[in-house]
Short mmCIF file of C-alpha atoms in Angstrom, two decimals:
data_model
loop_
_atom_site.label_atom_id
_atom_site.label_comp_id
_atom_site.label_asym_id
_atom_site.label_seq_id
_atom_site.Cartn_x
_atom_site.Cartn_y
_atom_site.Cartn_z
CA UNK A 1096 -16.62 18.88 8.91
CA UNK A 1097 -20.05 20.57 8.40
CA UNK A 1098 -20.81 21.57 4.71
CA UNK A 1099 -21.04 25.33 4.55
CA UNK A 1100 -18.31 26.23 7.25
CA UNK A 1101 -15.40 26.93 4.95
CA UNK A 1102 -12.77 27.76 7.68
CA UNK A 1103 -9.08 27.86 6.77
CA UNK A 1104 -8.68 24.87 8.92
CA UNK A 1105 -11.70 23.05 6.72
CA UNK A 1106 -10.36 23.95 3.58
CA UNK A 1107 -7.02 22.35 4.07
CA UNK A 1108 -8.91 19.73 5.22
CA UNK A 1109 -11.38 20.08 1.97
CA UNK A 1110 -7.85 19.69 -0.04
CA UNK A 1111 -5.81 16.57 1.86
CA UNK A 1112 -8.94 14.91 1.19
CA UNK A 1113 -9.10 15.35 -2.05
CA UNK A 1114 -5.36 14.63 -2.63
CA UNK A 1115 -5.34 11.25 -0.54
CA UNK A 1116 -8.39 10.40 -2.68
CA UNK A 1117 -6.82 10.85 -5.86
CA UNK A 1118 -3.46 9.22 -4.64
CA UNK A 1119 -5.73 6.09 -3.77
CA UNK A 1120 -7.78 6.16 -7.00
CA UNK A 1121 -4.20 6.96 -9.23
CA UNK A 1122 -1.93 5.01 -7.97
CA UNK A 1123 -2.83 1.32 -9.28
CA UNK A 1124 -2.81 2.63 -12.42
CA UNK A 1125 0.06 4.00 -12.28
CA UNK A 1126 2.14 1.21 -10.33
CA UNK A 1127 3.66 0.03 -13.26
CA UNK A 1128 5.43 3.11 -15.13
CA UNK A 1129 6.93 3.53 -11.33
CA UNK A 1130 8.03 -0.44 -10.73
CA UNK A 1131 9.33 0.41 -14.24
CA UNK A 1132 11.10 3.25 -13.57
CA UNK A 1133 12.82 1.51 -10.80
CA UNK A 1134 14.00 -1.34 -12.50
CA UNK A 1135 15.28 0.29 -15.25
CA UNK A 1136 17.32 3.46 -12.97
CA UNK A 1137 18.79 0.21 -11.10
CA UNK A 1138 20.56 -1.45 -13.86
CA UNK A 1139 21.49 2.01 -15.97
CA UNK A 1140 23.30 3.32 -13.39
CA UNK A 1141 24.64 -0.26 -11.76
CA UNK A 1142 22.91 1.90 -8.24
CA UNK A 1143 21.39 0.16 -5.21
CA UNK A 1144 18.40 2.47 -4.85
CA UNK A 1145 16.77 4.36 -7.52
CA UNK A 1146 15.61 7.71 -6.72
CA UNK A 1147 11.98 6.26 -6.87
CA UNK A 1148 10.37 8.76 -3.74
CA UNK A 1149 11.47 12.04 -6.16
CA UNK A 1150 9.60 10.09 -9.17
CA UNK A 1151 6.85 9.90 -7.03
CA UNK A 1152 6.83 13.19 -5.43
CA UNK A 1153 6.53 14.85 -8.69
CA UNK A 1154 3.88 12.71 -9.68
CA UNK A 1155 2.02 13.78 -6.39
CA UNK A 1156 2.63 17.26 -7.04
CA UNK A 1157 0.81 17.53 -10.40
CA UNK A 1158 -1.87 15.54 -8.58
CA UNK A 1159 -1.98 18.30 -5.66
CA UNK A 1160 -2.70 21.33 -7.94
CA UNK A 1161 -5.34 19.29 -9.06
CA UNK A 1162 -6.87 18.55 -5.63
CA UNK A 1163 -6.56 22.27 -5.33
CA UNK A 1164 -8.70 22.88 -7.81
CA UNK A 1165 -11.15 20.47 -6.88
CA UNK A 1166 -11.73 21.22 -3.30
CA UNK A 1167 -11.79 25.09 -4.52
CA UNK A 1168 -14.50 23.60 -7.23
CA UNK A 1169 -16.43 22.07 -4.42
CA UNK A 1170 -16.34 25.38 -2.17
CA UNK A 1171 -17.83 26.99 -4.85
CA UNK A 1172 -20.57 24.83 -5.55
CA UNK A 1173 -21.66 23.89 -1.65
CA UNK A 1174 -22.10 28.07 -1.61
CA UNK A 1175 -24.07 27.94 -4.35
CA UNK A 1176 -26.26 25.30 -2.83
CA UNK A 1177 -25.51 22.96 -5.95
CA UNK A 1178 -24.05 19.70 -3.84
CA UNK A 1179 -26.05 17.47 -1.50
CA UNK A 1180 -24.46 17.50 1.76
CA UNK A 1181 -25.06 13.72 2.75
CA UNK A 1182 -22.38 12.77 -0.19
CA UNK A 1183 -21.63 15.89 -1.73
CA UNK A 1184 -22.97 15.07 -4.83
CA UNK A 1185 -25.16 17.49 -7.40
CA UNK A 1186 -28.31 18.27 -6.98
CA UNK A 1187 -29.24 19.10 -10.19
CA UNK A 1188 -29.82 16.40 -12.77
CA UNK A 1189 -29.59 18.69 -15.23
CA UNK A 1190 -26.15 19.45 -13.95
CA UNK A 1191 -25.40 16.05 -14.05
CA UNK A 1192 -25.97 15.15 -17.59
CA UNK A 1193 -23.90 18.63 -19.18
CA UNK A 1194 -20.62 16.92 -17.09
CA UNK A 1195 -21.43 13.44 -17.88
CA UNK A 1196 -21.90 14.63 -21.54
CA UNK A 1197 -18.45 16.63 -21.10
CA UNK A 1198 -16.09 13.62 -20.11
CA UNK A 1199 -17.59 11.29 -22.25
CA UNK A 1200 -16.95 13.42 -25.04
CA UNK A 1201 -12.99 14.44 -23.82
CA UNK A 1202 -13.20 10.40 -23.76
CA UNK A 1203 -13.17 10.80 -27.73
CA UNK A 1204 -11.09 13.59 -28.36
CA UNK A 1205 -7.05 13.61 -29.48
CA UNK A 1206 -5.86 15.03 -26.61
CA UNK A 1207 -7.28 12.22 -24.31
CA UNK A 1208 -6.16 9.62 -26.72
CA UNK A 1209 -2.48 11.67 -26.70
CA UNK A 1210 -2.47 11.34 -22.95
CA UNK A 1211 -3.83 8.03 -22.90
CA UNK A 1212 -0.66 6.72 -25.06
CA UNK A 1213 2.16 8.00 -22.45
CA UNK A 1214 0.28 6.16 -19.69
CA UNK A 1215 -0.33 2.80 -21.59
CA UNK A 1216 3.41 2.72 -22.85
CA UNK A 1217 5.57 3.42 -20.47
CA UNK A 1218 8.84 2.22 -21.50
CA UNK A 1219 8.36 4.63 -23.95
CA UNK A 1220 7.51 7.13 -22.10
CA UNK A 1221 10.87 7.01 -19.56
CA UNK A 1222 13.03 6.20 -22.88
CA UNK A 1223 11.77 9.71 -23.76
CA UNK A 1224 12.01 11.98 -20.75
CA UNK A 1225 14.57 10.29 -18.74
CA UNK A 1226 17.16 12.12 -16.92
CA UNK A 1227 19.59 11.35 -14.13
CA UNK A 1228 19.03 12.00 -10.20
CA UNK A 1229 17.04 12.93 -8.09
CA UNK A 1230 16.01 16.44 -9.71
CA UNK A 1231 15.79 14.34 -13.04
CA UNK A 1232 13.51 11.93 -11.35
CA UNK A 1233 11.09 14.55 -9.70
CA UNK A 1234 10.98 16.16 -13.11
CA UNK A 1235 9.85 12.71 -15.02
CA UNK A 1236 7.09 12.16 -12.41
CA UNK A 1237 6.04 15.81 -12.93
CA UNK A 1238 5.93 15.06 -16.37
CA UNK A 1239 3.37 11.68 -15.99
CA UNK A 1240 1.70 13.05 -13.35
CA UNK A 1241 0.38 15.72 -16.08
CA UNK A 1242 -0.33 13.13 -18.56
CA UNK A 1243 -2.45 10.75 -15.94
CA UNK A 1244 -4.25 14.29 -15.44
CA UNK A 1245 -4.86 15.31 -18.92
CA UNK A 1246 -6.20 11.70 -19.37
CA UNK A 1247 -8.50 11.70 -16.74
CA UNK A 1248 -8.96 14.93 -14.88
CA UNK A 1249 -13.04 15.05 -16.63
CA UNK A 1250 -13.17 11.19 -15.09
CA UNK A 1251 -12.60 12.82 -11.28
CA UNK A 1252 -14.82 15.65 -11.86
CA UNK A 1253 -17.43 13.20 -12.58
CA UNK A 1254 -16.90 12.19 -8.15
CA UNK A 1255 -19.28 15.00 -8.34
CA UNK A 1256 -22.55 12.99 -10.08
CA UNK A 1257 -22.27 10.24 -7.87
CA UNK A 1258 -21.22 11.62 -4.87
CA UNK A 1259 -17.23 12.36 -3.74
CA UNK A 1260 -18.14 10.23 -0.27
CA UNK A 1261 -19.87 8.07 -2.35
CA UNK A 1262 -16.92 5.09 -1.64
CA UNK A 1263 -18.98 2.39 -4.51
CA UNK A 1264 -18.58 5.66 -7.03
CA UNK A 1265 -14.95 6.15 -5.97
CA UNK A 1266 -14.45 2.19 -6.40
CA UNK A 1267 -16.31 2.68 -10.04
CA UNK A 1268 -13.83 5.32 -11.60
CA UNK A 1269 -11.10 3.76 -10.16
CA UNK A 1270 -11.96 0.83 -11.93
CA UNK A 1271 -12.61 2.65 -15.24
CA UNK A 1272 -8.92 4.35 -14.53
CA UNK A 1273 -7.22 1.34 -14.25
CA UNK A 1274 -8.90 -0.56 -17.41
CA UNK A 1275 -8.61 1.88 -20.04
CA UNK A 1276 -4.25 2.32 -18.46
CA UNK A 1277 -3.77 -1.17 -18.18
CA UNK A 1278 -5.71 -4.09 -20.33
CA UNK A 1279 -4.56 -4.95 -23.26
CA UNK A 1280 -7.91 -3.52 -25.40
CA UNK A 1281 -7.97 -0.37 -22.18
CA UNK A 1282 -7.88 1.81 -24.97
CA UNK A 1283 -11.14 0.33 -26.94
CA UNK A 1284 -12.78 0.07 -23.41
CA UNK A 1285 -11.94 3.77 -22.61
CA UNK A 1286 -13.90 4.90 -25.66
CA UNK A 1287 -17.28 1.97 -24.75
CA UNK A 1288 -16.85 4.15 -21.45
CA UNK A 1289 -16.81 7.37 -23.46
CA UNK A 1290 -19.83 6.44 -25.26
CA UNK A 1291 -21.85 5.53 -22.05
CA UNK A 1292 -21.18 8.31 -20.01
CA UNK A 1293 -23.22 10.56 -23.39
CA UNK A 1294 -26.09 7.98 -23.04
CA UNK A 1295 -25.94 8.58 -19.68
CA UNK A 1296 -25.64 12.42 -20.00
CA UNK A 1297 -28.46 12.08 -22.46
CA UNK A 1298 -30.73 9.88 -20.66
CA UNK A 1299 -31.00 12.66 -17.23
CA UNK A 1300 -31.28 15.36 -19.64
CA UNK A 1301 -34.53 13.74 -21.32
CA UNK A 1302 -35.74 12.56 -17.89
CA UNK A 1303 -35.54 15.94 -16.46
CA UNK A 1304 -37.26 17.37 -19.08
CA UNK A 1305 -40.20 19.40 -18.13
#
């Protein structure tokens, strides 16, 4: 698919790539809230199969308006000629450092840390917005999907400094994703992350200083 040819057919493309990325990148981090939810649907109800596929179709969803908004995101800056096309990353160091700056500072904030919670407890979380079925199921994975993206929608934005095909980049935030969800101290290292990405931020802006 060549950069700059933003056909219907390449922007659906543009968008299933995006989603199958962030399914790859989410899921780990999420696999245990869903084993979870699975184990704990089977011996409520005494059932033989949990409706686990509408748990995770709901989480996919909330995922898939996000993917929307990236590929639409990207779209916008390839015609504004502010994305490499090798690995679609930004051109513009200056660029760089504001959204660096950005997510390490959501990194910091409440409603990060408020997000963060649901996904790092999440008997918790089902104990609080459980509900029978299959409709009840869809609805709960609606429901994390939006907390995964509150936590770490500035983290996938950031594909765009080091490159979206940039697969060692991809590997890097996944990582960060699944350390701050799942160790024990995730939460300490989420902030350590936080405060690197400004350094980071900081260090391009003084190096592209004139």
């Amino acid at each position: 698919m060549a950069m700059g040819d933003w056909s219907p057919r390449n922007v659906a493309l543009t968008i299933s790539m995006w989603w199958i990325m962030m399914v790859a990148m989410m899921l780990p981090a999420a696999a245990p809230v869903v084993l979870l939810y699975d184990r704990s649907y089977r011996a409520s109800y005494a059932a033989a199969a949990s409706p686990i596929w509408s748990f995770l179709a709901g989480y996919l969803v909330a995922w898939g308006v996000f993917s929307i908004a990236a590929a639409l995101a990207q779209i916008l800056l390839d015609r504004a000629s502010l994305l490499s096309p090798a690995i679609m990353a930004f051109d513009e160091r200056i660029l760089s450092a504001i959204v660096l700056i950005a997510a390490g500072l959501y990194q910091l904030t409440p409603a990060k840390q408020a997000c963060l919670r649901q996904c790092r407890n999440p008997a918790e979380f089902i104990a609080r917005y459980h509900s029978p079925g299959a409709a009840g199921a869809f609805r709960l994975g609606l429901i994390h999907g939006s907390y995964c993206l509150g936590c770490c929608w500035l983290l996938m934005v950031l594909l765009f400094v080091g490159g979206v095909m940039n697969l060692v980049w991809i590997a890097v935030l996944s990582m960060v994703v699944a350390v701050e969800k799942l160790l024990p101290r995730g939460k300490i290292a989420g902030l350590v992350f936080g405060y690197g990405f400004i350094a980071w931020g900081g260090w391009l802006l003084f190096s592209a200083w004139p």
